[in-house]
Amino acid sequence: MNRPPSFTRRRWLGHGGALLAAATAGAPWRPAFAEGRPEQLRIGYQKSASLFVHQKSVGSLEKRLAPLGVAVKWFEFPAGPQLLEGLNVGAIDVGYVGEAPPIFAQAAGAKFVYVGYDPAAPQAEAVVVPKDSALKTVADLKGRKVALNKGSNVHYLLVKLLEKHGLSYADVQPVFLPPADARAAFERGAVDAWAIWDPFLAAVEKQTGARQLADGRGVVNNYLFYLAERGYAERWPQVVKALFDDLTEQGRWVTANVRQAAEKIAPLQGLDVDVVERSLRRYPLGVQPLTPAIAAEQQKIADAFLELKLLPRPVRILDALPAARVAGAA
């Protein structure tokens, strides 16, 4: 199995906007087409991308990019894998997804770079069962049908939870459904359990009384990643930098004003304010460029999926990191 070179010998940029900072701070990497500007920034988001939804609701990114003459277009996707399909075919320029989708997309040949991540949110994903279910523990899932979105963050959650409780992935019957269809199957009893993330998790708990068998704490990290199509990021790092700066500023505001943010976001997500607030409190915000440690964690997930034969070929996370490095780095 191919593995990335040791991260201990590499000092990837760990502060500021990785792409623009490297292009302007004397780093050896410089985008070949950094001059000029694009007409627009097309953002792919999903309901779980509450910070993107907040930015959309207040128009903060539009205001920040206006001096550059760049318009912002928003495109909603049901989940991360579908969003990355859009990125791969050139329908969007940036997106926000969980840990697993970028790995599956990279294995499929998608050309993107990681431009940032939010802190771990293991409590924001869980395996749930109906409130009157006889299932009490993850071990009870043996032989049962579990709904999940294939290639999403909860795909890895399910693998690791089963492993922790003495089961293998082959011990359950995965039923691959996007969130809306999975919710319908869950409610009509067509599946025994559902591996899902917030805000869908918060919604099914509040609206149906669904019980958690386990969330991700002590099992997975559940980092959330900001990705950009590689060509776009290399041509227009100033736009990526503006996005990064606005994410940082708006993330601080949301963290300090959770209830108020929930009231702004809820109408756009089509959810109750209380559901959105619960979800926001389980998703710590604080976008940062990738560190060697986070990239190494992604590599572990990629290797685990390869071992399960869920990937068609090995994936090197290093290949999806920005080419920017601190000047003089080894």
Tab-separated table of C-alpha atoms in Angstrom:
chain	number	residue	atom	x	y	z
A	1	MET	CA	0.000	0.000	0.000
A	2	ASN	CA	1.378	3.418	-0.939
A	3	ARG	CA	1.757	5.720	2.029
A	4	PRO	CA	2.643	9.418	2.162
A	5	PRO	CA	6.152	10.521	3.110
A	6	SER	CA	6.648	11.300	6.775
A	7	PHE	CA	4.898	14.504	7.774
A	8	THR	CA	7.634	15.175	10.311
A	9	ARG	CA	9.855	16.334	7.475
A	10	ARG	CA	7.297	18.755	6.072
A	11	ARG	CA	6.179	22.071	7.493
A	12	TRP	CA	2.909	22.873	5.776
A	13	LEU	CA	1.633	26.390	6.249
A	14	GLY	CA	-0.172	26.525	9.576
A	15	HIS	CA	-1.594	30.046	9.826
A	16	GLY	CA	-3.497	32.583	7.755
A	17	GLY	CA	-4.934	31.809	4.304
A	18	ALA	CA	-2.643	29.038	3.122
A	19	LEU	CA	-2.786	29.701	-0.586
A	20	LEU	CA	-2.579	33.473	-0.632
A	21	ALA	CA	-0.114	33.686	2.232
A	22	ALA	CA	2.327	31.433	0.441
A	23	ALA	CA	1.913	33.374	-2.772
A	24	THR	CA	2.717	36.687	-1.121
A	25	ALA	CA	5.160	35.818	1.645
A	26	GLY	CA	8.119	34.695	-0.419
A	27	ALA	CA	7.238	31.010	-0.446
A	28	PRO	CA	8.550	28.966	-3.379
A	29	TRP	CA	5.031	28.163	-4.642
A	30	ARG	CA	3.299	30.779	-6.781
A	31	PRO	CA	0.121	30.296	-8.801
A	32	ALA	CA	0.744	30.510	-12.517
A	33	PHE	CA	-2.441	32.485	-13.135
A	34	ALA	CA	-2.799	34.592	-10.005
A	35	GLU	CA	-3.345	37.800	-11.977
A	36	GLY	CA	-6.884	38.987	-12.679
A	37	ARG	CA	-10.003	37.690	-11.023
A	38	PRO	CA	-12.876	35.315	-11.700
A	39	GLU	CA	-16.395	36.532	-12.299
A	40	GLN	CA	-17.837	34.479	-9.475
A	41	LEU	CA	-17.260	32.106	-6.602
A	42	ARG	CA	-19.620	29.130	-6.735
A	43	ILE	CA	-20.130	27.579	-3.305
A	44	GLY	CA	-21.524	24.121	-2.731
A	45	TYR	CA	-23.150	23.692	0.665
A	46	GLN	CA	-25.432	21.313	2.520
A	47	LYS	CA	-27.737	21.742	5.473
A	48	SER	CA	-25.003	20.698	7.874
A	49	ALA	CA	-22.816	23.577	6.642
A	50	SER	CA	-24.391	25.996	9.084
A	51	LEU	CA	-21.621	28.559	8.769
A	52	PHE	CA	-22.045	28.697	5.001
A	53	VAL	CA	-25.797	28.982	5.508
A	54	HIS	CA	-25.215	31.832	7.952
A	55	GLN	CA	-22.930	33.609	5.489
A	56	LYS	CA	-25.591	33.211	2.822
A	57	SER	CA	-28.271	34.614	5.126
A	58	VAL	CA	-26.324	37.768	6.016
A	59	GLY	CA	-24.531	38.317	2.697
A	60	SER	CA	-21.167	38.794	4.400
A	61	LEU	CA	-19.139	37.060	1.702
A	62	GLU	CA	-20.849	39.004	-1.068
A	63	LYS	CA	-19.841	42.237	0.665
A	64	ARG	CA	-16.262	41.066	1.144
A	65	LEU	CA	-15.853	40.008	-2.481
A	66	ALA	CA	-17.625	43.019	-4.008
A	67	PRO	CA	-14.416	45.132	-4.148
A	68	LEU	CA	-12.821	42.323	-6.174
A	69	GLY	CA	-15.769	42.302	-8.584
A	70	VAL	CA	-16.553	38.679	-7.726
A	71	ALA	CA	-20.171	37.523	-7.395
A	72	VAL	CA	-21.164	34.662	-5.092
A	73	LYS	CA	-23.424	31.823	-6.211
A	74	TRP	CA	-24.811	29.225	-3.773
A	75	PHE	CA	-25.733	25.633	-4.657
A	76	GLU	CA	-27.282	23.226	-2.142
A	77	PHE	CA	-26.481	19.505	-2.131
A	78	PRO	CA	-28.057	16.727	-0.035
A	79	ALA	CA	-24.701	15.466	1.300
A	80	GLY	CA	-20.941	15.569	0.896
A	81	PRO	CA	-20.463	12.881	-1.792
A	82	GLN	CA	-22.988	14.558	-4.075
A	83	LEU	CA	-21.353	17.927	-3.421
A	84	LEU	CA	-17.955	16.574	-4.417
A	85	GLU	CA	-19.417	15.164	-7.608
A	86	GLY	CA	-20.392	18.749	-8.377
A	87	LEU	CA	-16.865	19.930	-7.599
A	88	ASN	CA	-15.373	17.220	-9.784
A	89	VAL	CA	-17.441	18.128	-12.856
A	90	GLY	CA	-16.792	21.858	-12.473
A	91	ALA	CA	-20.243	22.883	-11.249
A	92	ILE	CA	-18.868	24.541	-8.080
A	93	ASP	CA	-15.550	26.001	-6.954
A	94	VAL	CA	-15.540	25.347	-3.202
A	95	GLY	CA	-17.439	23.200	-0.740
A	96	TYR	CA	-17.681	21.970	2.846
A	97	VAL	CA	-17.830	18.276	3.703
A	98	GLY	CA	-16.977	15.695	6.348
A	99	GLU	CA	-13.954	13.423	6.554
A	100	ALA	CA	-14.904	10.602	4.191
A	101	PRO	CA	-16.247	12.334	1.037
A	102	PRO	CA	-12.902	13.892	0.027
A	103	ILE	CA	-11.241	10.501	0.302
A	104	PHE	CA	-13.748	8.779	-1.984
A	105	ALA	CA	-13.602	11.743	-4.385
A	106	GLN	CA	-9.816	11.688	-4.479
A	107	ALA	CA	-9.892	7.958	-5.209
A	108	ALA	CA	-12.195	8.758	-8.130
A	109	GLY	CA	-9.737	11.297	-9.519
A	110	ALA	CA	-11.282	14.556	-8.349
A	111	LYS	CA	-8.913	17.543	-8.503
A	112	PHE	CA	-9.258	19.576	-5.346
A	113	VAL	CA	-7.227	20.898	-2.434
A	114	TYR	CA	-7.969	21.125	1.263
A	115	VAL	CA	-8.027	24.819	2.191
A	116	GLY	CA	-9.249	24.591	5.778
A	117	TYR	CA	-10.958	22.573	8.473
A	118	ASP	CA	-13.182	23.082	11.504
A	119	PRO	CA	-12.408	21.489	14.897
A	120	ALA	CA	-13.434	17.938	15.705
A	121	ALA	CA	-17.165	17.427	16.272
A	122	PRO	CA	-17.598	13.755	17.258
A	123	GLN	CA	-20.834	14.555	19.095
A	124	ALA	CA	-22.405	15.878	15.882
A	125	GLU	CA	-22.903	12.422	14.335
A	126	ALA	CA	-24.454	9.291	15.748
A	127	VAL	CA	-26.237	6.018	15.092
A	128	VAL	CA	-29.875	6.331	16.144
A	129	VAL	CA	-32.802	3.939	16.508
A	130	PRO	CA	-36.541	4.580	16.938
A	131	LYS	CA	-37.515	5.465	20.495
A	132	ASP	CA	-39.337	2.152	20.995
A	133	SER	CA	-36.635	0.006	19.376
A	134	ALA	CA	-35.456	-3.114	21.213
A	135	LEU	CA	-31.872	-2.321	20.196
A	136	LYS	CA	-29.907	-0.953	23.143
A	137	THR	CA	-26.244	-1.073	22.108
A	138	VAL	CA	-24.157	-0.975	18.953
A	139	ALA	CA	-23.525	-4.706	19.402
A	140	ASP	CA	-27.270	-5.250	18.858
A	141	LEU	CA	-26.875	-4.072	15.256
A	142	LYS	CA	-25.532	-7.460	14.150
A	143	GLY	CA	-27.544	-8.603	11.151
A	144	ARG	CA	-29.574	-5.390	11.128
A	145	LYS	CA	-30.200	-2.836	8.381
A	146	VAL	CA	-28.443	0.484	8.930
A	147	ALA	CA	-29.221	3.453	6.688
A	148	LEU	CA	-26.385	5.796	5.798
A	149	ASN	CA	-25.183	8.048	3.019
A	150	LYS	CA	-22.486	6.099	1.181
A	151	GLY	CA	-19.064	7.715	1.376
A	152	SER	CA	-20.082	10.272	3.987
A	153	ASN	CA	-18.556	10.966	7.405
A	154	VAL	CA	-20.969	8.531	9.073
A	155	HIS	CA	-19.682	5.734	6.850
A	156	TYR	CA	-16.432	5.842	8.809
A	157	LEU	CA	-18.322	6.363	12.081
A	158	LEU	CA	-20.245	3.125	11.515
A	159	VAL	CA	-17.071	1.196	10.675
A	160	LYS	CA	-15.300	2.348	13.843
A	161	LEU	CA	-18.309	1.908	16.147
A	162	LEU	CA	-18.787	-1.666	14.972
A	163	GLU	CA	-15.097	-2.336	15.468
A	164	LYS	CA	-15.235	-0.938	19.013
A	165	HIS	CA	-18.126	-3.258	19.889
A	166	GLY	CA	-16.574	-6.432	18.500
A	167	LEU	CA	-18.371	-6.452	15.150
A	168	SER	CA	-17.148	-6.020	11.595
A	169	TYR	CA	-18.621	-3.966	8.779
A	170	ALA	CA	-19.780	-7.258	7.232
A	171	ASP	CA	-21.937	-7.933	10.309
A	172	VAL	CA	-24.526	-5.307	9.336
A	173	GLN	CA	-26.574	-4.637	6.229
A	174	PRO	CA	-25.758	-1.115	5.003
A	175	VAL	CA	-28.615	0.585	3.181
A	176	PHE	CA	-27.236	3.489	1.195
A	177	LEU	CA	-29.659	6.420	1.142
A	178	PRO	CA	-29.297	10.216	1.143
A	179	PRO	CA	-30.562	11.926	4.317
A	180	ALA	CA	-34.131	12.687	3.207
A	181	ASP	CA	-34.740	9.157	1.927
A	182	ALA	CA	-33.015	7.658	4.966
A	183	ARG	CA	-35.274	9.634	7.293
A	184	ALA	CA	-38.341	8.308	5.474
A	185	ALA	CA	-37.055	4.720	5.630
A	186	PHE	CA	-36.207	5.155	9.311
A	187	GLU	CA	-39.660	6.430	10.195
A	188	ARG	CA	-41.545	3.687	8.343
A	189	GLY	CA	-39.393	0.941	9.861
A	190	ALA	CA	-37.682	-0.124	6.632
A	191	VAL	CA	-34.317	0.069	8.402
A	192	ASP	CA	-33.371	-0.714	11.984
A	193	ALA	CA	-30.986	2.170	12.573
A	194	TRP	CA	-29.685	5.308	10.921
A	195	ALA	CA	-26.140	6.702	10.944
A	196	ILE	CA	-26.576	10.456	10.524
A	197	TRP	CA	-25.100	13.849	11.282
A	198	ASP	CA	-26.414	17.197	12.440
A	199	PRO	CA	-28.697	18.998	11.820
A	200	PHE	CA	-30.565	15.889	10.602
A	201	LEU	CA	-29.539	14.177	13.835
A	202	ALA	CA	-30.928	16.954	16.017
A	203	ALA	CA	-34.117	17.046	13.921
A	204	VAL	CA	-34.891	13.322	14.189
A	205	GLU	CA	-34.149	13.352	17.919
A	206	LYS	CA	-36.457	16.281	18.603
A	207	GLN	CA	-39.229	15.383	16.168
A	208	THR	CA	-39.464	11.601	16.622
A	209	GLY	CA	-37.732	10.921	19.942
A	210	ALA	CA	-35.056	8.831	18.219
A	211	ARG	CA	-32.447	7.419	20.620
A	212	GLN	CA	-28.723	7.402	20.139
A	213	LEU	CA	-26.956	4.073	20.401
A	214	ALA	CA	-23.674	5.977	20.282
A	215	ASP	CA	-22.185	9.148	18.881
A	216	GLY	CA	-18.641	9.600	17.663
A	217	ARG	CA	-17.014	10.519	20.963
A	218	GLY	CA	-14.056	8.323	21.766
A	219	VAL	CA	-14.285	6.688	18.335
A	220	VAL	CA	-13.848	9.265	15.559
A	221	ASN	CA	-12.885	12.919	15.286
A	222	ASN	CA	-15.411	14.036	12.647
A	223	TYR	CA	-13.440	16.959	11.287
A	224	LEU	CA	-15.188	19.100	8.693
A	225	PHE	CA	-13.245	20.321	5.667
A	226	TYR	CA	-13.318	23.268	3.281
A	227	LEU	CA	-12.234	22.228	-0.204
A	228	ALA	CA	-11.519	24.128	-3.404
A	229	GLU	CA	-11.178	22.964	-6.988
A	230	ARG	CA	-7.422	22.914	-7.540
A	231	GLY	CA	-7.343	25.075	-10.667
A	232	TYR	CA	-9.553	27.730	-9.071
A	233	ALA	CA	-7.461	27.860	-5.905
A	234	GLU	CA	-4.225	28.215	-7.864
A	235	ARG	CA	-5.511	30.880	-10.230
A	236	TRP	CA	-7.325	33.047	-7.691
A	237	PRO	CA	-5.844	32.626	-4.211
A	238	GLN	CA	-7.050	36.105	-3.276
A	239	VAL	CA	-10.644	34.876	-3.536
A	240	VAL	CA	-9.880	31.815	-1.425
A	241	LYS	CA	-8.195	34.087	1.121
A	242	ALA	CA	-11.290	36.333	1.242
A	243	LEU	CA	-13.469	33.260	1.822
A	244	PHE	CA	-11.147	32.035	4.574
A	245	ASP	CA	-11.162	35.450	6.290
A	246	ASP	CA	-14.940	35.700	6.156
A	247	LEU	CA	-15.354	32.175	7.520
A	248	THR	CA	-13.083	33.128	10.411
A	249	GLU	CA	-14.954	36.351	11.198
A	250	GLN	CA	-18.449	34.911	10.856
A	251	GLY	CA	-17.514	31.775	12.776
A	252	ARG	CA	-16.517	33.903	15.756
A	253	TRP	CA	-19.836	35.744	15.593
A	254	VAL	CA	-21.887	32.541	15.419
A	255	THR	CA	-19.995	31.034	18.351
A	256	ALA	CA	-20.668	34.137	20.449
A	257	ASN	CA	-24.333	34.432	19.364
A	258	VAL	CA	-25.616	30.886	18.952
A	259	ARG	CA	-29.328	31.534	19.505
A	260	GLN	CA	-29.355	34.609	17.280
A	261	ALA	CA	-27.466	32.714	14.588
A	262	ALA	CA	-29.953	29.841	14.821
A	263	GLU	CA	-32.805	32.264	14.243
A	264	LYS	CA	-31.112	33.507	11.057
A	265	ILE	CA	-30.165	30.063	9.793
A	266	ALA	CA	-33.333	28.095	10.604
A	267	PRO	CA	-35.535	29.504	7.795
A	268	LEU	CA	-32.886	28.677	5.186
A	269	GLN	CA	-32.412	25.159	6.536
A	270	GLY	CA	-36.148	24.593	6.840
A	271	LEU	CA	-35.744	23.543	10.470
A	272	ASP	CA	-36.986	24.660	13.878
A	273	VAL	CA	-34.811	27.201	15.636
A	274	ASP	CA	-34.350	24.843	18.599
A	275	VAL	CA	-33.083	22.102	16.278
A	276	VAL	CA	-30.609	24.439	14.621
A	277	GLU	CA	-29.405	25.738	17.981
A	278	ARG	CA	-28.803	22.191	19.236
A	279	SER	CA	-26.869	21.424	16.061
A	280	LEU	CA	-24.759	24.586	16.301
A	281	ARG	CA	-23.753	23.760	19.859
A	282	ARG	CA	-22.435	20.372	18.683
A	283	TYR	CA	-20.387	21.867	15.844
A	284	PRO	CA	-17.441	23.917	17.155
A	285	LEU	CA	-16.408	26.541	14.611
A	286	GLY	CA	-12.933	27.902	14.033
A	287	VAL	CA	-11.625	27.379	10.509
A	288	GLN	CA	-7.882	26.727	10.235
A	289	PRO	CA	-5.537	25.565	7.458
A	290	LEU	CA	-4.697	21.869	7.573
A	291	THR	CA	-1.917	20.770	9.894
A	292	PRO	CA	0.296	17.702	9.456
A	293	ALA	CA	-1.589	15.983	12.294
A	294	ILE	CA	-5.010	16.506	10.661
A	295	ALA	CA	-3.716	15.340	7.285
A	296	ALA	CA	-2.280	12.240	8.943
A	297	GLU	CA	-5.694	11.511	10.498
A	298	GLN	CA	-7.255	11.721	7.032
A	299	GLN	CA	-4.659	9.250	5.778
A	300	LYS	CA	-5.691	6.779	8.478
A	301	ILE	CA	-9.288	6.965	7.283
A	302	ALA	CA	-8.230	6.477	3.667
A	303	ASP	CA	-6.168	3.437	4.613
A	304	ALA	CA	-9.075	1.969	6.602
A	305	PHE	CA	-11.459	2.311	3.656
A	306	LEU	CA	-8.901	0.721	1.336
A	307	GLU	CA	-8.514	-2.221	3.689
A	308	LEU	CA	-12.298	-2.688	3.626
A	309	LYS	CA	-12.134	-2.625	-0.188
A	310	LEU	CA	-14.410	0.407	-0.271
A	311	LEU	CA	-11.866	2.358	-2.346
A	312	PRO	CA	-10.751	1.361	-5.855
A	313	ARG	CA	-7.148	2.379	-5.226
A	314	PRO	CA	-4.871	3.827	-2.523
A	315	VAL	CA	-5.248	7.519	-1.714
A	316	ARG	CA	-2.418	9.853	-0.676
A	317	ILE	CA	-3.810	12.809	1.267
A	318	LEU	CA	-0.581	14.687	0.532
A	319	ASP	CA	-1.639	14.845	-3.112
A	320	ALA	CA	-4.685	16.947	-2.187
A	321	LEU	CA	-2.853	19.492	-0.027
A	322	PRO	CA	-2.007	22.934	-1.401
A	323	ALA	CA	1.397	23.115	-3.043
A	324	ALA	CA	2.167	26.066	-0.758
A	325	ARG	CA	4.872	25.553	1.842
A	326	VAL	CA	6.684	27.898	4.147
A	327	ALA	CA	9.825	29.319	2.511
A	328	GLY	CA	12.835	27.203	3.399
A	329	ALA	CA	10.793	24.187	4.502
A	330	ALA	CA	12.337	20.793	3.921
